Short mmCIF file of C-alpha atoms in Angstrom, two decimals:
data_model
loop_
_atom_site.label_atom_id
_atom_site.label_comp_id
_atom_site.label_asym_id
_atom_site.label_seq_id
_atom_site.Cartn_x
_atom_site.Cartn_y
_atom_site.Cartn_z
CA MET L 1 -7.37 -12.38 -23.35
CA SER L 2 -7.44 -11.94 -27.31
CA TRP L 3 -11.06 -11.94 -27.07
CA VAL L 4 -11.00 -8.23 -25.87
CA TRP L 5 -10.80 -5.40 -28.37
CA MET L 6 -7.50 -3.81 -27.76
CA GLU L 7 -9.48 -0.07 -27.88
CA HIS L 8 -11.05 -1.85 -24.99
CA VAL L 9 -7.56 -1.67 -22.84
CA ASP L 10 -5.41 0.52 -24.44
CA ASN L 11 -5.25 3.54 -21.72
CA ALA L 12 -3.53 4.79 -18.99
CA THR L 13 -3.94 2.19 -16.92
CA THR L 14 -3.82 -0.95 -18.87
CA ARG L 15 -1.47 -0.18 -20.94
CA TYR L 16 1.63 -0.59 -19.00
CA LEU L 17 0.01 -4.20 -17.70
CA MET L 18 -0.49 -5.34 -21.71
CA GLN L 19 3.53 -4.26 -22.34
CA GLN L 20 3.78 -6.82 -18.81
CA VAL L 21 1.70 -9.36 -20.48
CA ASP L 22 3.55 -8.97 -23.98
CA GLN L 23 7.37 -9.34 -22.58
CA TRP L 24 6.24 -12.27 -20.27
CA GLN L 25 4.82 -13.99 -23.41
CA ALA L 26 8.30 -13.03 -26.00
CA GLY L 27 9.80 -14.83 -22.69
CA GLY L 28 9.01 -18.37 -23.97
CA ILE L 29 6.72 -18.87 -21.00
CA THR L 30 3.02 -20.46 -21.40
CA GLY L 31 1.67 -20.61 -17.92
CA PRO L 32 -0.32 -17.48 -16.29
CA TYR L 33 1.12 -14.05 -16.14
CA PHE L 34 1.32 -12.80 -12.48
CA PRO L 35 3.00 -9.47 -11.75
CA PHE L 36 5.70 -9.99 -8.51
CA GLN L 37 6.69 -8.79 -5.82
CA ARG L 38 4.16 -5.40 -6.10
CA ASP L 39 1.39 -5.12 -3.74
CA THR L 40 -1.70 -5.08 -6.43
CA ALA L 41 -4.75 -7.27 -4.57
CA SER L 42 -8.13 -5.36 -4.17
CA GLU L 43 -11.21 -4.16 -5.74
CA SER L 44 -9.66 -1.04 -7.34
CA GLY L 45 -5.93 -1.95 -7.92
CA LYS L 46 -5.04 0.63 -5.54
CA CYS L 47 -4.20 -1.73 -2.05
CA PHE L 48 -2.04 0.25 -0.70
CA MET L 49 -4.42 3.38 -0.84
CA ASP L 50 -7.17 1.24 0.69
CA ALA L 51 -5.75 0.32 3.54
CA PHE L 52 -3.89 3.67 4.18
CA ARG L 53 -7.43 5.89 4.07
CA ALA L 54 -8.78 2.95 6.33
CA ALA L 55 -6.16 3.51 8.55
CA LEU L 56 -7.33 7.73 8.34
CA HIS L 57 -10.46 6.77 8.60
CA TYR L 58 -9.86 4.85 11.61
CA LEU L 59 -8.36 7.87 12.90
CA VAL L 60 -10.93 9.58 12.48
CA SER L 61 -8.52 12.12 10.26
CA PRO L 62 -10.81 10.93 6.40
CA ASP L 63 -9.88 12.78 4.60
CA LEU L 64 -5.98 14.02 5.69
CA VAL L 65 -4.86 12.04 2.34
CA THR L 66 -7.11 11.19 -0.83
CA LEU L 67 -7.03 9.33 -3.14
CA GLU L 68 -6.68 13.08 -5.51
CA MET L 69 -3.04 13.14 -3.30
CA TRP L 70 -1.65 10.25 -5.06
CA ASP L 71 -2.58 10.07 -8.14
CA ALA L 72 -1.04 13.02 -8.63
CA PHE L 73 1.88 11.36 -7.27
CA GLU L 74 1.31 8.12 -9.63
CA ALA L 75 1.38 10.72 -12.58
CA THR L 76 5.52 11.55 -11.73
CA GLN L 77 6.23 8.12 -10.99
CA PRO L 78 7.97 5.81 -13.60
CA ASP L 79 5.52 3.65 -14.73
CA ASP L 80 6.26 0.09 -13.58
CA ILE L 81 4.18 1.66 -9.93
CA LEU L 82 0.14 1.30 -12.39
CA GLY L 83 1.57 -2.53 -11.59
CA GLY L 84 1.35 -2.19 -8.13
CA VAL L 85 3.13 -0.82 -5.09
CA THR L 86 6.50 -1.75 -3.81
CA ARG L 87 8.12 -0.22 -0.46
CA SER L 88 10.34 2.11 -2.42
CA ASP L 89 6.95 3.44 -3.78
CA VAL L 90 5.19 3.89 -1.14
CA THR L 91 8.77 5.47 1.69
CA THR L 92 8.52 7.68 -1.46
CA PHE L 93 4.93 8.42 -1.35
CA PHE L 94 5.85 9.55 2.58
CA ASP L 95 8.45 11.65 1.56
CA VAL L 96 6.25 13.96 -0.60
CA LEU L 97 3.15 13.99 2.65
CA GLN L 98 6.10 14.96 4.63
CA ARG L 99 6.96 18.08 2.52
CA ASP L 100 3.95 19.06 2.29
CA SER L 101 3.62 19.10 5.80
CA VAL L 102 0.49 16.51 6.13
CA PRO L 103 0.55 16.14 9.88
CA LEU L 104 1.61 12.07 10.24
CA ASP L 105 4.24 10.58 12.76
CA TYR L 106 7.07 10.01 9.64
CA ASP L 107 9.65 8.88 12.00
CA HIS L 108 6.72 5.50 12.35
CA LEU L 109 5.83 5.91 8.59
CA PHE L 110 9.42 4.71 7.71
CA LEU L 111 10.13 2.28 10.15
CA ASN L 112 9.60 -1.40 8.78
CA VAL L 113 9.16 -2.76 12.23
CA ALA L 114 8.35 -6.29 10.53
CA PRO L 115 10.54 -8.80 10.78
CA ARG L 116 12.29 -10.54 7.92
CA SER L 117 11.15 -14.66 9.17
CA ILE L 118 7.71 -14.17 8.91
CA ALA L 119 5.88 -17.02 6.64
CA LYS L 120 2.37 -17.93 8.00
CA ILE L 121 -0.23 -15.98 10.19
CA GLU L 122 0.80 -17.65 13.31
CA THR L 123 4.33 -15.80 13.79
CA PHE L 124 2.84 -12.59 12.77
CA ASN L 125 0.31 -12.85 15.11
CA LYS L 126 3.28 -12.72 17.85
CA VAL L 127 4.59 -10.18 16.46
CA CYS L 128 2.06 -8.13 15.84
CA GLN L 129 1.44 -9.14 20.21
CA GLU L 130 4.87 -7.31 20.16
CA GLN L 131 3.98 -3.89 19.12
CA PRO L 132 2.56 -0.66 20.98
CA PRO L 133 -1.04 -0.75 20.66
CA GLY L 134 -2.20 1.77 17.22
CA VAL L 135 -3.03 0.78 13.56
CA HIS L 136 -0.27 -0.44 11.20
CA ILE L 137 -0.20 -0.90 7.53
CA VAL L 138 1.55 -3.82 7.01
CA SER L 139 2.01 -5.70 3.03
CA ALA L 140 1.67 -9.19 2.82
CA GLY L 141 1.61 -11.65 0.27
CA GLU L 142 0.55 -15.60 -0.65
CA ASP L 143 3.26 -16.54 -2.85
CA ASP L 144 3.64 -14.09 -5.28
CA VAL L 145 0.70 -11.90 -5.16
CA GLY L 146 0.75 -9.03 -2.23
CA HIS L 147 -1.93 -7.17 -0.82
CA CYS L 148 -1.87 -4.21 1.97
CA PHE L 149 -4.31 -4.08 4.91
CA ILE L 150 -3.73 -2.40 8.07
CA VAL L 151 -3.56 -4.67 11.67
CA VAL L 152 -5.14 -2.59 14.91
CA ILE L 153 -3.32 -3.06 17.73
CA VAL L 154 -5.49 -2.87 20.89
CA TYR L 155 -4.29 -3.48 24.26
CA GLY L 156 -6.81 -3.19 27.48
CA SER L 157 -8.86 -6.53 30.11
CA ILE L 158 -8.26 -8.18 26.22
CA GLU L 159 -5.94 -7.70 23.74
CA ARG L 160 -7.13 -7.99 20.47
CA VAL L 161 -5.40 -7.51 17.18
CA LEU L 162 -7.31 -6.90 14.47
CA VAL L 163 -7.92 -6.21 10.94
CA LEU L 164 -9.44 -3.63 9.02
CA ASP L 165 -9.37 -4.91 5.00
CA GLY L 166 -10.44 -2.97 1.65
CA PHE L 167 -11.97 0.55 1.51
CA THR L 168 -14.80 2.15 0.14
CA ASP L 169 -17.44 4.72 0.69
CA LYS L 170 -20.64 2.81 -0.87
CA LYS L 171 -20.56 1.10 2.75
CA ASP L 172 -20.43 1.93 6.68
CA PRO L 173 -18.35 1.20 7.90
CA PRO L 174 -16.31 1.99 4.53
CA MET L 175 -13.56 -1.38 5.31
CA ASP L 176 -14.54 -5.39 6.44
CA VAL L 177 -13.16 -5.17 9.83
CA LEU L 178 -12.57 -9.22 11.25
CA PRO L 179 -9.64 -11.23 13.72
CA LEU L 180 -6.26 -11.77 12.35
CA LYS L 181 -5.88 -15.25 12.70
CA TYR L 182 -8.91 -15.35 9.48
CA LEU L 183 -6.24 -14.74 6.76
CA GLN L 184 -4.70 -17.59 6.72
CA TRP L 185 -3.34 -17.19 2.72
CA VAL L 186 -0.26 -15.05 4.10
CA ASN L 187 2.64 -16.79 3.79
CA ASN L 188 5.26 -13.72 3.94
CA VAL L 189 4.57 -9.77 5.58
CA LYS L 190 7.77 -8.02 3.40
CA TRP L 191 6.78 -4.88 5.81
CA MET L 192 4.74 -3.10 8.68
CA CYS L 193 4.93 -0.09 9.47
CA ARG L 194 2.17 2.00 11.80
CA VAL L 195 0.32 5.27 10.77
CA ALA L 196 0.10 7.72 13.74
CA LEU L 197 -1.48 11.70 13.76
CA LYS L 198 1.11 14.23 14.87
CA PRO L 199 -1.17 17.56 15.28
CA GLY L 200 1.04 20.78 13.65
CA TYR L 201 3.64 18.98 12.18
CA GLN L 202 5.81 21.57 9.71
CA CYS L 203 8.06 20.01 7.81
CA ARG L 204 11.37 22.35 8.06
CA HIS L 205 12.06 22.03 3.94
CA GLY L 206 8.57 23.11 3.34
CA LYS L 207 7.30 21.58 -0.02
CA ARG L 208 10.50 21.52 -2.49
CA LYS L 209 10.98 18.21 -3.98
CA SER L 210 12.89 15.61 -3.64
CA LYS L 211 16.04 15.58 -6.33
CA THR L 212 14.69 11.92 -7.33
CA GLN L 213 11.43 12.94 -8.12
CA ARG L 214 12.72 16.19 -9.65
CA LYS L 215 15.08 13.74 -12.39
CA ARG L 216 11.99 11.21 -12.37
CA GLU L 217 9.60 14.47 -13.37
CA ASN L 218 12.28 15.73 -16.19
CA ARG L 219 12.25 11.95 -17.81
CA LEU L 220 8.51 12.42 -18.48
CA ARG L 221 8.41 15.86 -20.13
#
């Protein structure tokens, strides 16, 4: 990356990544840099939100959770989140949505239904077929590169497991639809949770911020 003018990469999004590259090189490692254990693989760099928006589009509630809501949340988090999200980051975001009474079923969102032993797509397909019909966010990986996508499980005359991948407002439908068997790159499924609507949901705690979120916001001031 030495050919890139530093002013071109010095912004809020890339500054953290450049710091990680510097630390990588300082450690004496000569190979390419990869951000481990975080889900980053998408055109927008926000594959979790791409997947979440795809799920809500499928559930005919496309504006229920927006990129603006994610950006506001991201601004309150440590810089690590700029390099990709972890399950902990996602859970904290769900906490925020719950306190804001966004009408989703949080019993499903907070529950990871993926076993720890999924290492190939055939095993994951069997796991999906054991789930109830519905829409699920999946965090999976190829080696150390993580990616989020949606699995739709449909029961009927023919049982189907479909994938919704990516999200862009520039096409209709805004995401790619493909059979699960096409995702042969998957060799590690980290977590999986169901996305379901819960009309009329009201959080009994209102919009009160969690203790962890208050501490993080105080550190960033």
